[in-house]
PDB file of C-alpha atoms in Angstrom:
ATOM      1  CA  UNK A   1      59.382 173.912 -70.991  1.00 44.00           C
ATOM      2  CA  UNK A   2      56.431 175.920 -69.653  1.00 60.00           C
ATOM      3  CA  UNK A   3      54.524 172.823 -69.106  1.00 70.00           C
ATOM      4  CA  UNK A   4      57.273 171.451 -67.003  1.00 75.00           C
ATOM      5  CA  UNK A   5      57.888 174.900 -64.877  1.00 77.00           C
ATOM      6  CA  UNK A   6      54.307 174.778 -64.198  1.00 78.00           C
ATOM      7  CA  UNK A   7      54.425 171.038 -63.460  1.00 77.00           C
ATOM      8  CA  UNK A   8      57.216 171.678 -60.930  1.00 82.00           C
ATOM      9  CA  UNK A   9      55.593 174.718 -59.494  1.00 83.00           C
ATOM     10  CA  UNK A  10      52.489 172.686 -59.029  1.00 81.00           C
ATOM     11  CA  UNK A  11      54.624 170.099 -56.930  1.00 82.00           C
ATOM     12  CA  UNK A  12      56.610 172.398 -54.520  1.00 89.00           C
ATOM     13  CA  UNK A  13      53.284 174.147 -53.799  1.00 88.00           C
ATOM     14  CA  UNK A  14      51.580 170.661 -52.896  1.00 88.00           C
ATOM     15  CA  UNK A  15      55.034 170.365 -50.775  1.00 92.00           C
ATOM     16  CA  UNK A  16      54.065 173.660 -48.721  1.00 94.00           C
ATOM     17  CA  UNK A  17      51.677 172.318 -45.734  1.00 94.00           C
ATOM     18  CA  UNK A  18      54.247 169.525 -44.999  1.00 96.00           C
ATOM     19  CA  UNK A  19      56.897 172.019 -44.446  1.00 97.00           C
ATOM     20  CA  UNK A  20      55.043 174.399 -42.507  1.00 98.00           C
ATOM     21  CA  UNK A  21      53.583 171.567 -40.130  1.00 98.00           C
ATOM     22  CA  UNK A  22      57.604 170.675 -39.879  1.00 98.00           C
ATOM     23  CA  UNK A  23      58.320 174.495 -38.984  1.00 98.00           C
ATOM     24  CA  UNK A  24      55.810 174.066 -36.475  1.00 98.00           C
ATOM     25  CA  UNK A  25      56.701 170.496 -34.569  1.00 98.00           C
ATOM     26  CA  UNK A  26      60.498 171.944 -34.554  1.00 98.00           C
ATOM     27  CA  UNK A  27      59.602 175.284 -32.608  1.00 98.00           C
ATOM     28  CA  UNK A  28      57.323 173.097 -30.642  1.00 98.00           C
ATOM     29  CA  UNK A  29      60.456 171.057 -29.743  1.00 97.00           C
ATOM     30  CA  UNK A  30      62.228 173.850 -28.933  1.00 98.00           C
ATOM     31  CA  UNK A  31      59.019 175.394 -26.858  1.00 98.00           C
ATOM     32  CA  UNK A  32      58.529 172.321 -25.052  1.00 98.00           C
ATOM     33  CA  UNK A  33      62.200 171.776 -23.735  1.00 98.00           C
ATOM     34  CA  UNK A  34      62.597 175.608 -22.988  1.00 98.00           C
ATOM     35  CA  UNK A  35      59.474 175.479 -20.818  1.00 98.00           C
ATOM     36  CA  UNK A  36      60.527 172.096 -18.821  1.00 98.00           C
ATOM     37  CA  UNK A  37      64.057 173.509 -18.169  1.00 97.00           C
ATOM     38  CA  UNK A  38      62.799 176.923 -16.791  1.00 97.00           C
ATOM     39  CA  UNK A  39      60.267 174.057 -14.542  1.00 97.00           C
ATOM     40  CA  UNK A  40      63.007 172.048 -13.076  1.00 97.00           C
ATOM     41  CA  UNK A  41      65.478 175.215 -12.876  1.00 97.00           C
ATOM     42  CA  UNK A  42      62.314 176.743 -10.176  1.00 96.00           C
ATOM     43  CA  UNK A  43      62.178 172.819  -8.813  1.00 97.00           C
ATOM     44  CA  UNK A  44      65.762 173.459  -7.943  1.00 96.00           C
ATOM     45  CA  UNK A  45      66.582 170.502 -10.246  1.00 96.00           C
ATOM     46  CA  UNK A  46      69.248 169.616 -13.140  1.00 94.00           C
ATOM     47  CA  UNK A  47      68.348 169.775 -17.013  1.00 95.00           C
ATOM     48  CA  UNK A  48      69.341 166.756 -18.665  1.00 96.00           C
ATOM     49  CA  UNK A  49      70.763 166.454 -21.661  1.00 96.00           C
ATOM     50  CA  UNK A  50      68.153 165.223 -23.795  1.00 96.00           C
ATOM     51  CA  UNK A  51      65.956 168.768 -23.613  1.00 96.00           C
ATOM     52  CA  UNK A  52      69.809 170.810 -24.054  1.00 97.00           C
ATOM     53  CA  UNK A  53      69.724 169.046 -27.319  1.00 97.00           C
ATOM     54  CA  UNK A  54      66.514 169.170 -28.053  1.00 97.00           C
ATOM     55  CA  UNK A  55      66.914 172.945 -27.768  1.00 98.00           C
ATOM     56  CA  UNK A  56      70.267 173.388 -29.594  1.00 97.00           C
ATOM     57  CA  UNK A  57      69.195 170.249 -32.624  1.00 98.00           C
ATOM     58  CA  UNK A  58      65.623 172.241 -32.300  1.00 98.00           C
ATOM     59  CA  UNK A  59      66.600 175.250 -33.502  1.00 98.00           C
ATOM     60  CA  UNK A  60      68.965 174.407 -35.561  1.00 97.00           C
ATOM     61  CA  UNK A  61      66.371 172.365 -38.116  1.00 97.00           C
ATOM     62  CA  UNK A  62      64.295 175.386 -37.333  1.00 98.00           C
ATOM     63  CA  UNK A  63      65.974 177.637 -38.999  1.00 97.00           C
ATOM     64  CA  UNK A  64      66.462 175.195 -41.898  1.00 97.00           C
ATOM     65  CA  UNK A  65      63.240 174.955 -42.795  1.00 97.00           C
ATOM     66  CA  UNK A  66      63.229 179.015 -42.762  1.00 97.00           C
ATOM     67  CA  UNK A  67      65.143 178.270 -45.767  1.00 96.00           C
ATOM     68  CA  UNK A  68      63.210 175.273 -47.007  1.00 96.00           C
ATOM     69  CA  UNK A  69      59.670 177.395 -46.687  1.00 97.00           C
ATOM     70  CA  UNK A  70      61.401 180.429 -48.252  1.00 97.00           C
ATOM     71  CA  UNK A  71      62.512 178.723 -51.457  1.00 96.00           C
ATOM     72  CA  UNK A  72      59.147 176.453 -51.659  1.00 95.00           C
ATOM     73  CA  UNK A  73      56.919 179.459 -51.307  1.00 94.00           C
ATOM     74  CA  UNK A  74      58.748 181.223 -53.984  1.00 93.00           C
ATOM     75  CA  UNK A  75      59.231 178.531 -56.799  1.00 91.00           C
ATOM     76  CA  UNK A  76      55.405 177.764 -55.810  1.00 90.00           C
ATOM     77  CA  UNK A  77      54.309 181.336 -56.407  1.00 89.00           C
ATOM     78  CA  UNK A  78      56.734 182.427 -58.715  1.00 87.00           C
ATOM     79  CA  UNK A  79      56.876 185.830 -56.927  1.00 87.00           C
ATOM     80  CA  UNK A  80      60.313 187.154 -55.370  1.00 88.00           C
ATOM     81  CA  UNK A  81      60.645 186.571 -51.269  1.00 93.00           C
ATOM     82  CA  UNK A  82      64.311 187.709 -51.147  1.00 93.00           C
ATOM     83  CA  UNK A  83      65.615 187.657 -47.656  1.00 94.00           C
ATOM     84  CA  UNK A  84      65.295 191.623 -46.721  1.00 95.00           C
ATOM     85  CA  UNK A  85      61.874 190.575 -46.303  1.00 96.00           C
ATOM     86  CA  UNK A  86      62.249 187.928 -44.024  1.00 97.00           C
ATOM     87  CA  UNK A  87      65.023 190.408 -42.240  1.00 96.00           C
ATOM     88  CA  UNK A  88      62.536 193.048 -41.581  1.00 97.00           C
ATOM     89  CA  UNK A  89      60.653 190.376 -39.302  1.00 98.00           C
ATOM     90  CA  UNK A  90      61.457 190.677 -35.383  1.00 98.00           C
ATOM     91  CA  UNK A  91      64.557 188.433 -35.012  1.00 98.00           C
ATOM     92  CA  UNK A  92      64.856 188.591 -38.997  1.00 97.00           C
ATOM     93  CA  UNK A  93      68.317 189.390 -39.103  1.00 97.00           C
ATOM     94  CA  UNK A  94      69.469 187.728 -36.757  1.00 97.00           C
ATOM     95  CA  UNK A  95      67.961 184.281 -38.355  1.00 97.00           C
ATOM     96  CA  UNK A  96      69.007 185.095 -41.464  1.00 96.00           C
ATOM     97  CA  UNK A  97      73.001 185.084 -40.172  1.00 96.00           C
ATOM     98  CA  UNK A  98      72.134 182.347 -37.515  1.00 96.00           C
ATOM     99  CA  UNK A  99      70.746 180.355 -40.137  1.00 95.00           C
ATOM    100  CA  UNK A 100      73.989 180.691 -42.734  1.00 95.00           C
ATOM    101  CA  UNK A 101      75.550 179.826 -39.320  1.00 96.00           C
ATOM    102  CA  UNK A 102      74.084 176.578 -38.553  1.00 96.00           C
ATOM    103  CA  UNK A 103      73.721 175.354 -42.087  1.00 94.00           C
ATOM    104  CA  UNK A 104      77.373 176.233 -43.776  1.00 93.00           C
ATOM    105  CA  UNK A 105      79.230 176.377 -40.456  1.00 94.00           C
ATOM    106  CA  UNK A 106      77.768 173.635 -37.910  1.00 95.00           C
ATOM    107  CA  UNK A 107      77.685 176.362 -35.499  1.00 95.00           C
ATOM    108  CA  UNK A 108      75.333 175.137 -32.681  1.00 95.00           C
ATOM    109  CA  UNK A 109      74.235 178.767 -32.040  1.00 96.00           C
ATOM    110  CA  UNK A 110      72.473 178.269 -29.054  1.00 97.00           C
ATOM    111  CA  UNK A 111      74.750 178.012 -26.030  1.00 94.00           C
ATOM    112  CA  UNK A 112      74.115 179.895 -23.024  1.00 96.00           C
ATOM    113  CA  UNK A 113      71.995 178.875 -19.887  1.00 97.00           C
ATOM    114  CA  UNK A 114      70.771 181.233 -17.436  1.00 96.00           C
ATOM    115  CA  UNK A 115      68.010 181.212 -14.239  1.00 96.00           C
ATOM    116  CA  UNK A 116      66.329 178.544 -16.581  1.00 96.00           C
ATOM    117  CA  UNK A 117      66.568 179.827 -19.683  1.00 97.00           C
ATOM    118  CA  UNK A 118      68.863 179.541 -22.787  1.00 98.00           C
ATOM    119  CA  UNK A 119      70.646 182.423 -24.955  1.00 98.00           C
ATOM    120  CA  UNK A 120      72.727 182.916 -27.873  1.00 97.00           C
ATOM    121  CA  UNK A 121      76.126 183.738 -25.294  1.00 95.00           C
ATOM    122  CA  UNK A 122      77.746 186.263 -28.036  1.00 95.00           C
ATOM    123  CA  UNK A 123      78.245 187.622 -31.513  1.00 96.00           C
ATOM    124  CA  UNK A 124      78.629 184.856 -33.606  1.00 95.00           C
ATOM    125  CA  UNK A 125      81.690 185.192 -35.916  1.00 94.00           C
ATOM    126  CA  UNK A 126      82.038 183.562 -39.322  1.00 95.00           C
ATOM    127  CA  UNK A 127      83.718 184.382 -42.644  1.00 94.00           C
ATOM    128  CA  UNK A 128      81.148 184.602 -45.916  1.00 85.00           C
ATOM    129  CA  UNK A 129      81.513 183.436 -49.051  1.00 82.00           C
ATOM    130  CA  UNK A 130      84.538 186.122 -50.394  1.00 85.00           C
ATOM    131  CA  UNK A 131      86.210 185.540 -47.942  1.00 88.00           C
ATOM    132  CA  UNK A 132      85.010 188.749 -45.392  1.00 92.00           C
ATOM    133  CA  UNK A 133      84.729 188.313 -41.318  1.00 95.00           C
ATOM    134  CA  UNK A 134      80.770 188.297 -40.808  1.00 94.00           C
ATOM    135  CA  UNK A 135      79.841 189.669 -37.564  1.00 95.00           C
ATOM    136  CA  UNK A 136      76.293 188.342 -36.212  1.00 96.00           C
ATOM    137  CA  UNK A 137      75.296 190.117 -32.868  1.00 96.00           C
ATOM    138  CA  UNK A 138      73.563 188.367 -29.785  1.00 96.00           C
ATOM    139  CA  UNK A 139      69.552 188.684 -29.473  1.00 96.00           C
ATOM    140  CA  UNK A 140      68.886 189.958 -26.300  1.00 96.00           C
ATOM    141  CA  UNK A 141      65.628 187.801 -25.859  1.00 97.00           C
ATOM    142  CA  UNK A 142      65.908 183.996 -24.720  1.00 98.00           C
ATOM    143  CA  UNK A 143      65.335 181.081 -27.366  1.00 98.00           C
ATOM    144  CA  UNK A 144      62.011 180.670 -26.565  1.00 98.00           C
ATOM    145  CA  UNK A 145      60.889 184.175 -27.218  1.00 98.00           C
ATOM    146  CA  UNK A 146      62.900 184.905 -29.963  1.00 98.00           C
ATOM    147  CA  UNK A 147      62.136 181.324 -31.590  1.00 98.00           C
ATOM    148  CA  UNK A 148      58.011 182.328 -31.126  1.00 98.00           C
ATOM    149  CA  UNK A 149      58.416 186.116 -32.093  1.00 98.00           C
ATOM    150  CA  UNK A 150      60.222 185.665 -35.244  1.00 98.00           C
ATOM    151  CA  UNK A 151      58.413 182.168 -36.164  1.00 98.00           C
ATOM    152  CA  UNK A 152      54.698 184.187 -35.674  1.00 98.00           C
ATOM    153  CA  UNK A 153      56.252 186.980 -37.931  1.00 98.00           C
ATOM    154  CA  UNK A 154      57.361 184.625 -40.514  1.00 98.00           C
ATOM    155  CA  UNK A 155      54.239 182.707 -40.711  1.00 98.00           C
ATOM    156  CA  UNK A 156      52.455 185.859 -41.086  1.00 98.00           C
ATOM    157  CA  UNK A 157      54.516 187.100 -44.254  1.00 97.00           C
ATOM    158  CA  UNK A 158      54.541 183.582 -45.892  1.00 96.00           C
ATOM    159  CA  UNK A 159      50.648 183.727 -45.823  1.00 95.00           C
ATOM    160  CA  UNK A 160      50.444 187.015 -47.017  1.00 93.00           C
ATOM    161  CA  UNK A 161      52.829 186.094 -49.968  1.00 92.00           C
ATOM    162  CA  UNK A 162      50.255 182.788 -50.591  1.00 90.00           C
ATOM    163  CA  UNK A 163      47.060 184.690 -50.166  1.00 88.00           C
ATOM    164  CA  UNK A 164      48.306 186.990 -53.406  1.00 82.00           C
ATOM    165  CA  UNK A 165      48.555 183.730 -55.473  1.00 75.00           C
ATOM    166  CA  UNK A 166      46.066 181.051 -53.918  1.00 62.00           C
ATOM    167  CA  UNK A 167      43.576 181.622 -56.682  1.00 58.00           C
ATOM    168  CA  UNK A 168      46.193 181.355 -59.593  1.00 64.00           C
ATOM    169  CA  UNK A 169      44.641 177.926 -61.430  1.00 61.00           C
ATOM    170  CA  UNK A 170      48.713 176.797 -62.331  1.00 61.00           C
ATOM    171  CA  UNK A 171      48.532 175.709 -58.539  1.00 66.00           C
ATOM    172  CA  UNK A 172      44.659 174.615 -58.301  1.00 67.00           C
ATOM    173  CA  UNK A 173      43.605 170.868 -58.762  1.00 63.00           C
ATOM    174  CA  UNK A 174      44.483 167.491 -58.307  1.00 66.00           C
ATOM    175  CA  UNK A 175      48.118 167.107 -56.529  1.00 66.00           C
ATOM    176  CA  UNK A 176      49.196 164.497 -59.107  1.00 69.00           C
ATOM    177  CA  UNK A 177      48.210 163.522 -62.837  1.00 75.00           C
ATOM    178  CA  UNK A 178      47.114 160.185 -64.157  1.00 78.00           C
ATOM    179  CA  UNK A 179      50.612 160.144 -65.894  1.00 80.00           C
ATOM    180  CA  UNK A 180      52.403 160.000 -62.845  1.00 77.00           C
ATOM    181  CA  UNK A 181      49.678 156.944 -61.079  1.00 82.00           C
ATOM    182  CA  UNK A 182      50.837 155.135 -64.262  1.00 81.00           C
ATOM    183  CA  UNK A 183      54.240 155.469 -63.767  1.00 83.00           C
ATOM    184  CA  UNK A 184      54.054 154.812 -60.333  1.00 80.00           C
ATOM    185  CA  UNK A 185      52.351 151.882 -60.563  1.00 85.00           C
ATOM    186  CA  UNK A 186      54.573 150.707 -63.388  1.00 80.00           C
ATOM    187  CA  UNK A 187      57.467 151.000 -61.692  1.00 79.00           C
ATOM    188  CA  UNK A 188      57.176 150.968 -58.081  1.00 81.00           C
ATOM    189  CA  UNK A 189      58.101 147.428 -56.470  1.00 83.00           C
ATOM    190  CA  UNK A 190      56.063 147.946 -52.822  1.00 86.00           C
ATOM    191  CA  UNK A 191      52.606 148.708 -54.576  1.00 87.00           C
ATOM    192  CA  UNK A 192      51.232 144.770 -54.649  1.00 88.00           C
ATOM    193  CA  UNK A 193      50.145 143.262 -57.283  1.00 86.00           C
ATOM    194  CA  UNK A 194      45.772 143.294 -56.363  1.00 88.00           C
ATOM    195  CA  UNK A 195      46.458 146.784 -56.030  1.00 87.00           C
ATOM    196  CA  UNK A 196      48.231 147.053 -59.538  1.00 86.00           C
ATOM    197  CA  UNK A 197      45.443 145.084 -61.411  1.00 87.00           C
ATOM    198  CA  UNK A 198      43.195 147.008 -59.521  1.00 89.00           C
ATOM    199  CA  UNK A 199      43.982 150.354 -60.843  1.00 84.00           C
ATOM    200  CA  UNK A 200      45.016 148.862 -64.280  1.00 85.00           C
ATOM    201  CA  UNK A 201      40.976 147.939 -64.400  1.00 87.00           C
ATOM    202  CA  UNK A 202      39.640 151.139 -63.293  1.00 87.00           C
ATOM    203  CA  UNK A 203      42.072 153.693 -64.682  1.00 88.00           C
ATOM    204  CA  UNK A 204      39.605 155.316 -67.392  1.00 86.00           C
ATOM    205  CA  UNK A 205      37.406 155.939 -63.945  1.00 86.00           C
ATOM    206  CA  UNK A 206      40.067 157.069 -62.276  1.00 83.00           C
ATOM    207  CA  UNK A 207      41.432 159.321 -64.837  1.00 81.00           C
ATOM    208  CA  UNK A 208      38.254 161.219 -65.438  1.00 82.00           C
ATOM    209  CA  UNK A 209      37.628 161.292 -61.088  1.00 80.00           C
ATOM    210  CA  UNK A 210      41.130 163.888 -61.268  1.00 75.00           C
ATOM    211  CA  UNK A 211      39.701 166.287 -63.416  1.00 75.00           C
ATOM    212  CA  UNK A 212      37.202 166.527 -60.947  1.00 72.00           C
ATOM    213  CA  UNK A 213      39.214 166.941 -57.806  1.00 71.00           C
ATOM    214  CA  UNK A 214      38.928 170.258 -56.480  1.00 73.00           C
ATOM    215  CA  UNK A 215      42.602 171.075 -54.273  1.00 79.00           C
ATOM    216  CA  UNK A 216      43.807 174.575 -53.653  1.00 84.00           C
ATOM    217  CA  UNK A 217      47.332 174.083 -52.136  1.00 88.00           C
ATOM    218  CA  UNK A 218      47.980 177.437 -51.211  1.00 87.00           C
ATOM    219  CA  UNK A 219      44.609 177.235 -49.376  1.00 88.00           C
ATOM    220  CA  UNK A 220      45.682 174.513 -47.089  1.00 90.00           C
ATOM    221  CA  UNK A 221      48.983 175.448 -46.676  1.00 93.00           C
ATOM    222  CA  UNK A 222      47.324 179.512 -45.528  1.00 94.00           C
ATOM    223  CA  UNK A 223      45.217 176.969 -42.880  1.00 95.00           C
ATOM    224  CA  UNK A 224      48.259 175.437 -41.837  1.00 97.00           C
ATOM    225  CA  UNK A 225      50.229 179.076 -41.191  1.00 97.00           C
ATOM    226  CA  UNK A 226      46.877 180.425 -39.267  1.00 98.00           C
ATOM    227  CA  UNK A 227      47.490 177.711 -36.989  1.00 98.00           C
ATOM    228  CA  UNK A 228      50.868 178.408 -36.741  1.00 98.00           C
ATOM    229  CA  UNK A 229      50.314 181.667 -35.940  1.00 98.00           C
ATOM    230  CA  UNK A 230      47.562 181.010 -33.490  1.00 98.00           C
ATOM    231  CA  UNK A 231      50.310 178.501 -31.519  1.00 98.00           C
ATOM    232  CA  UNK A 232      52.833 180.962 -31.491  1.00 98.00           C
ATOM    233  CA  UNK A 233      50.218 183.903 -30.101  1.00 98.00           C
ATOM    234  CA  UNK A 234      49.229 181.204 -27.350  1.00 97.00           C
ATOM    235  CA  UNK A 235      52.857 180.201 -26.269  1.00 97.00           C
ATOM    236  CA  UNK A 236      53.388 183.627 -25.570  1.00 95.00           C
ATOM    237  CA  UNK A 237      51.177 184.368 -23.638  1.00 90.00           C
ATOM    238  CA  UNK A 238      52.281 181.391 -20.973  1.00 80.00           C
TER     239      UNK A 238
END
């Protein structure tokens, strides 16, 4: 059993970068259509629907992945980020109800337009899981700044949280074992068949090449969050 929770802890953290490149291509979505709706509102012209949606769909898979990142970085580094510490971020709270919002509710969130900008209109009312009226109140900031402020915050705690565990050797070498190259070229019907005799010939090479591979997830996903933050620290400065 500890081989396995290691195993699987060894998998979500190789899982990490991914997510926090998707983090960053959703608030870029949102970014993007917030900044050519505030262009055409001074142009004096309409916003079409595609960057409404891309705004409202942005943020909602946004704060998904708040979610996603929060639960990989925690099974990765088996160290406790409970949500109070994501709620102390700017915008924390606010993402933490928006986010129970848009994931259990379908509640767009976002649906407010103003001089070129978009807003959360009110409170955002929901009932919780016993059953008691939840009562999430407006930000006062636009989507764009609150989207950048709380993203920069959250990328800044997530690499603190990796930096305390990115030398811990359960997360340290190669992303897959030789076990799992067998099975998936046992099994898998898309890998053809030169490519299947070809590792079947060199797997004793290939084997002992793993061992060798030196791959610090936590590393690259810490890279990943610096550029995060660096994007976010840019975007509001525009």
């Amino acid at each position: 059993m500890h081989d396995l929770v290691k195993q699987h802890r060894r998998w979500v953290a190789n899982f990490v970068s991914g997510k926090v490149e998707e983090l960053r291509f959703h608030l870029g979505c949102v970014v993007n259509a917030c900044d050519e709706t505030l262009r055409l509102f001074k142009d004096q012209k309409p916003t079409p629907n595609e960057i409404h949606r891309a705004v409202v769909y942005g943020f909602s898979a946004l704060a998904n992945g708040v979610q996603t990142l929060k639960d990989a970085i925690q099974t990765a580094t088996g160290n406790a980020l409970p949500w109070s510490s994501i709620e102390s971020l700017r915008h924390g709270v606010f993402m933490y109800g928006a986010r129970n919002a848009v994931t259990h509710d379908g509640n767009p969130v976002i649906g407010a337009w103003a001089d070129g900008r978009y807003f959360v209109p009110a409170e955002i009312c929901r009932i919780g899981d016993r059953g008691k009226l939840i009562t999430i109140p407006a930000p006062s900031a636009d989507v764009r700044t609150l989207c950048l402020e709380f993203t920069e915050d959250f990328a800044r705690l997530l690499r603190q949280t990796l930096l305390a565990a990115h030398a811990e050797p359960a997360l340290q070498g190669m992303p897959f074992s030789i076990e799992e190259l067998d099975n998936a070229f046992g099994e898998s019907n898309v890998i053809p068949d030169f490519a299947r005799e070809l590792f079947l010939n060199n797997r004793d090479e290939v084997a002992a090449q793993i061992q060798t591979v030196e791959h610090d997830p936590a590393a690259q996903a810490v890279k990943h969050l610096d550029d995060l933050v660096a994007y976010c620290e840019g975007a509001q400065k525009k």
